[in-house]
Coordinates of C-alpha atoms in Angstrom, one line a residue:
X1 CA 0.0 0.0 0.0
X2 CA 1.2 3.5 -0.7
X3 CA -0.1 6.9 0.4
X4 CA 0.6 10.5 -0.7
X5 CA 1.1 12.8 2.3
X6 CA 1.1 16.6 2.3
X7 CA 2.5 18.5 5.3
X8 CA 4.9 15.6 5.8
X9 CA 7.5 17.8 7.6
X10 CA 5.0 19.2 10.1
X11 CA 4.5 18.1 13.7
X12 CA 1.9 15.5 12.8
X13 CA 3.3 14.6 9.4
X14 CA 6.7 13.7 10.7
X15 CA 5.3 11.3 13.2
X16 CA 2.8 9.8 10.8
X17 CA 5.4 9.1 8.1
X18 CA 7.7 7.4 10.6
X19 CA 4.9 5.2 11.8
X20 CA 3.5 4.2 8.4
X21 CA 6.7 2.3 7.7
X22 CA 5.9 -0.1 10.6
X23 CA 2.5 -0.8 8.9
X24 CA 4.2 -1.7 5.6
X25 CA 2.7 1.4 4.0
X26 CA 5.0 3.3 1.6
X27 CA 5.0 7.1 1.5
X28 CA 5.2 9.6 -1.3
X29 CA 5.2 13.2 0.1
X30 CA 4.9 16.7 -1.4
X31 CA 7.3 19.5 -0.4
X32 CA 7.7 23.1 -1.5
X33 CA 11.5 22.8 -0.9
X34 CA 13.5 20.9 -3.4
X35 CA 16.3 20.5 -0.9
X36 CA 13.9 18.3 1.2
X37 CA 13.3 15.8 -1.6
X38 CA 14.5 12.3 -0.7
X39 CA 14.4 9.3 -2.9
X40 CA 14.4 6.2 -0.7
X41 CA 12.7 2.8 -1.4
X42 CA 9.7 3.5 0.8
X43 CA 9.8 7.3 1.3
X44 CA 9.9 9.5 -1.8
X45 CA 9.6 13.3 -2.1
X46 CA 8.0 15.3 -4.9
X47 CA 8.0 19.0 -5.5
X48 CA 4.9 21.3 -5.6
X49 CA 4.3 25.0 -5.7
X50 CA 0.8 26.4 -4.9
X51 CA 1.4 29.9 -6.2
X52 CA 2.4 28.6 -9.6
X53 CA 0.1 25.6 -9.5
X54 CA 3.1 23.2 -10.1
X55 CA 2.9 19.6 -8.9
X56 CA 4.9 16.6 -10.0
X57 CA 2.4 14.1 -11.3
X58 CA 4.7 11.2 -10.6
X59 CA 3.7 11.6 -7.0
X60 CA 0.6 9.6 -7.8
X61 CA 2.4 6.5 -8.9
X62 CA 1.0 3.5 -7.0
X63 CA -0.9 5.7 -4.5
X64 CA -4.3 4.6 -3.3
X65 CA -4.9 7.2 -0.5
X66 CA -4.0 10.9 0.0
X67 CA -3.5 12.3 3.5
X68 CA -3.8 16.1 3.4
X69 CA -2.1 17.7 6.4
X70 CA -0.7 20.9 4.7
X71 CA -1.7 24.2 6.2
X72 CA 0.0 27.3 7.6
X73 CA 0.5 27.4 11.4
X74 CA -2.5 29.1 13.0
X75 CA -0.4 30.0 16.1
X76 CA 1.2 33.1 14.6
X77 CA -0.1 36.6 14.8
X78 CA -3.1 37.0 12.5
X79 CA -2.3 39.9 10.2
X80 CA -4.6 40.4 7.2
X81 CA -2.1 38.7 4.9
X82 CA -1.5 35.9 7.3
X83 CA -5.2 35.1 7.7
X84 CA -5.3 34.8 3.9
X85 CA -2.4 32.4 4.0
X86 CA -4.1 30.3 6.7
X87 CA -7.1 29.8 4.4
X88 CA -5.3 29.4 1.1
X89 CA -2.6 27.0 2.3
X90 CA -5.4 24.6 3.1
X91 CA -7.9 25.3 0.4
X92 CA -5.7 26.0 -2.7
X93 CA -3.5 23.0 -1.9
X94 CA -6.6 20.7 -1.8
X95 CA -7.8 22.3 -5.1
X96 CA -4.4 21.6 -6.7
X97 CA -4.6 17.9 -5.7
X98 CA -8.1 17.6 -7.1
X99 CA -6.9 19.1 -10.4
X100 CA -4.0 16.7 -10.5
X101 CA -6.4 13.7 -10.0
X102 CA -8.8 14.9 -12.6
X103 CA -6.0 15.3 -15.2
X104 CA -4.0 12.2 -14.6
X105 CA -4.7 8.5 -14.5
X106 CA -4.5 7.2 -10.9
X107 CA -5.5 4.5 -8.4
X108 CA -6.5 6.9 -5.6
X109 CA -9.6 5.7 -3.7
X110 CA -9.6 7.8 -0.6
X111 CA -8.9 11.4 0.6
X112 CA -8.1 11.9 4.3
X113 CA -8.1 15.5 5.3
X114 CA -7.0 17.2 8.5
X115 CA -9.6 19.4 10.0
X116 CA -10.2 21.0 13.4
X117 CA -12.7 21.1 16.3
X118 CA -12.6 24.9 15.8
X119 CA -15.7 24.3 13.6
X120 CA -17.8 23.7 16.7
X121 CA -19.5 26.6 18.5
X122 CA -17.7 28.2 21.4
X123 CA -19.7 27.1 24.5
X124 CA -19.2 26.2 28.1
X125 CA -22.2 23.9 28.1
X126 CA -22.7 22.2 24.7
X127 CA -21.1 18.8 24.4
X128 CA -20.3 18.4 20.7
X129 CA -20.2 15.2 18.7
X130 CA -19.6 14.7 15.0
X131 CA -23.3 15.3 14.3
X132 CA -23.3 18.7 16.0
X133 CA -25.0 21.5 14.0
X134 CA -23.9 24.3 16.4
X135 CA -21.0 25.8 14.3
X136 CA -18.5 28.5 15.2
X137 CA -18.9 31.9 13.4
X138 CA -15.4 33.3 14.2
X139 CA -12.5 33.4 11.8
X140 CA -11.2 30.0 12.8
X141 CA -14.7 28.5 12.4
X142 CA -14.9 29.9 8.9
X143 CA -11.4 28.5 8.1
X144 CA -12.5 25.0 9.0
X145 CA -15.7 25.2 7.0
X146 CA -13.7 26.2 3.9
X147 CA -11.1 23.5 4.6
X148 CA -13.8 20.8 4.8
X149 CA -15.6 22.1 1.8
X150 CA -12.4 21.7 -0.2
X151 CA -12.1 18.2 1.0
X152 CA -15.7 17.3 0.2
X153 CA -15.1 18.1 -3.5
X154 CA -13.1 14.9 -3.8
X155 CA -16.3 12.9 -3.3
X156 CA -17.5 14.2 -6.7
X157 CA -14.8 12.2 -8.4
X158 CA -15.7 9.0 -6.5
X159 CA -13.3 9.1 -3.6
X160 CA -14.1 8.3 0.0
X161 CA -13.5 11.4 2.1
X162 CA -12.6 11.3 5.8
X163 CA -12.3 14.6 7.8
X164 CA -10.3 14.3 11.0
X165 CA -11.5 17.1 13.3
X166 CA -8.5 17.5 15.6
X167 CA -8.3 19.0 19.0
X168 CA -5.3 20.3 20.9
X169 CA -2.4 18.0 19.9
X170 CA -0.1 17.1 22.7
X171 CA 3.5 16.3 21.7
X172 CA 7.1 16.5 22.9
X173 CA 8.4 18.1 19.7
X174 CA 6.3 21.2 19.7
X175 CA 2.7 22.5 19.8
X176 CA 0.8 24.2 22.5
X177 CA 1.7 21.8 25.3
X178 CA 5.4 22.9 25.2
X179 CA 4.3 26.6 25.2
X180 CA 2.1 26.0 28.3
X181 CA 4.9 24.0 30.0
X182 CA 7.6 26.7 29.6
X183 CA 6.3 29.2 32.2
X184 CA 5.1 26.3 34.4
X185 CA 8.7 25.0 34.6
X186 CA 9.7 28.3 36.1
X187 CA 6.8 28.4 38.5
X188 CA 4.8 30.9 36.5
X189 CA 2.0 28.8 35.3
X190 CA -1.5 30.4 35.1
X191 CA -4.8 29.8 33.5
X192 CA -6.1 31.9 30.6
X193 CA -9.0 34.2 31.2
X194 CA -11.7 32.6 33.3
X195 CA -9.9 29.2 33.0
X196 CA -13.3 27.6 32.6
X197 CA -13.1 27.1 28.8
X198 CA -13.1 23.5 27.7
X199 CA -10.0 22.1 26.0
X200 CA -10.5 18.9 24.0
X201 CA -7.1 17.3 23.5
X202 CA -5.4 14.3 22.0
X203 CA -1.9 12.7 22.5
X204 CA 0.0 12.7 19.2
X205 CA 0.5 8.9 19.3
X206 CA -3.3 8.4 19.4
X207 CA -3.7 10.9 16.5
X208 CA -1.2 9.1 14.3
X209 CA -2.8 5.8 15.2
X210 CA -6.2 7.3 14.2
X211 CA -4.9 8.4 10.8
X212 CA -3.5 4.9 10.1
X213 CA -6.8 3.4 11.1
X214 CA -8.6 5.8 8.7
X215 CA -6.3 4.7 5.9
X216 CA -6.3 1.0 6.5
X217 CA -10.1 0.7 7.2
X218 CA -11.1 3.3 4.6
X219 CA -13.0 5.6 6.9
X220 CA -15.5 8.0 5.4
X221 CA -17.1 11.0 6.9
X222 CA -16.3 13.2 10.0
X223 CA -14.4 11.9 12.9
X224 CA -13.4 13.8 16.1
X225 CA -9.7 13.3 17.0
X226 CA -10.0 14.1 20.7
X227 CA -9.6 12.0 23.8
X228 CA -12.8 11.0 25.6
X229 CA -12.2 13.3 28.6
X230 CA -11.8 17.0 27.9
X231 CA -10.6 19.3 30.7
X232 CA -11.0 23.0 31.6
X233 CA -8.0 25.3 30.8
X234 CA -7.4 25.8 34.5
X235 CA -7.3 22.0 35.1
X236 CA -5.0 21.6 32.1
X237 CA -2.4 24.1 33.5
X238 CA -2.9 22.7 37.0
X239 CA -2.2 19.1 35.9
X240 CA 0.8 20.3 33.9
X241 CA 2.2 21.9 37.1
X242 CA 1.5 18.7 39.1
X243 CA 3.3 16.5 36.6
X244 CA 6.3 18.9 36.5
X245 CA 6.3 19.2 40.3
X246 CA 5.9 22.9 40.2
X247 CA 3.6 25.3 42.1
X248 CA 0.3 26.6 40.7
X249 CA -0.7 29.7 42.6
X250 CA -0.6 32.7 40.3
X251 CA -3.9 34.5 39.3
X252 CA -5.3 33.8 35.9
X253 CA -4.0 35.9 33.0
X254 CA -6.6 38.4 32.0
X255 CA -8.2 38.2 28.6
X256 CA -7.4 41.8 27.8
X257 CA -3.7 41.3 28.4
X258 CA -3.4 38.3 26.1
X259 CA -5.4 40.1 23.4
X260 CA -2.9 43.0 23.7
X261 CA 0.1 40.6 23.5
X262 CA -1.2 38.3 20.8
X263 CA -3.9 40.2 18.8
X264 CA -6.8 38.3 17.3
X265 CA -5.0 35.0 17.5
X266 CA -5.6 35.1 21.3
X267 CA -9.1 33.9 20.4
X268 CA -7.6 30.4 20.3
X269 CA -6.9 30.5 24.0
X270 CA -10.4 31.3 25.0
X271 CA -12.6 29.3 22.7
X272 CA -14.4 26.6 24.7
X273 CA -15.1 23.4 22.8
X274 CA -16.2 20.4 24.7
X275 CA -16.0 17.6 22.2
X276 CA -16.5 13.8 22.4
X277 CA -15.2 11.3 19.8
X278 CA -18.5 9.4 19.4
X279 CA -18.2 8.4 15.8
X280 CA -14.5 7.6 16.3
X281 CA -15.4 5.2 19.1
X282 CA -18.1 3.7 17.0
X283 CA -15.5 2.7 14.4
X284 CA -13.9 0.6 17.1
X285 CA -11.0 2.9 17.7
X286 CA -9.6 2.8 21.2
X287 CA -7.5 5.6 22.7
X288 CA -4.3 4.7 24.6
X289 CA -4.4 8.0 26.4
X290 CA -8.0 8.7 27.6
X291 CA -7.1 10.9 30.5
X292 CA -4.9 14.0 30.5
X293 CA -2.6 13.2 33.5
X294 CA -1.1 10.0 32.0
X295 CA -0.6 11.8 28.7
X296 CA 1.2 14.6 30.3
X297 CA 3.4 12.2 32.3
X298 CA 4.4 10.4 29.1
X299 CA 5.3 13.7 27.3
X300 CA 6.8 15.8 30.1
X301 CA 8.8 13.3 32.1

């Protein structure tokens, strides 16, 4: 079996590509940097350029599934230009892949797209599942809607489409956990705003395992990539301090201060999305890290 992966050098992509080998799944990957192209028996790189709509059609040789992880990092300051990049890096990349499939003979049967729980309405009380119709109207909610709409277009050419709505990804190599842990390590950990906002999270090992299950079992539809037990922001920081053996006593960081420091991007710190992986569980998928504390112990110790 062979898959084509976009975003292969990102936090999730690196882990996924490394793990696919143990499942005897070969990887073709797309990169915008020619210096990052490798040509190994089971791991081959191909060049693409969104701006000029260039893509090496040889990337499709032997491929039966595409995993679309490409997208600009949302954790940078949201200037007008960068907000445009956040959208286009996800949507135009999907459109270019669709054009490639339409114009070239191929064996692709499935399109697995990254997505995000940011599509769900900000709420302290609603418990979202994959069928939830309460959608978020903020910038990030609009991004995810456009992202998923681009993925859905692949069904028109007969592909099974799976959308992996991902929560807060916990990893050693980067991501929000390491940013939260930095001040905690120096005894300066504090919750954001009220601290009551729900954070639905997933250990990166479970996320990678979920992508592999989606490929091997040909999942179709929407699946929430979140552990079964979300926590409040205050509990998230408190447990991080506990695992690191550090005090947790500072007052919460006020919302106005974080908005001043981070601009509109600070919205990400205050959105409350309590999400359960109902359809994911119904697929027979089992999380190794269901509770936050064991996940933090694995990643921070």
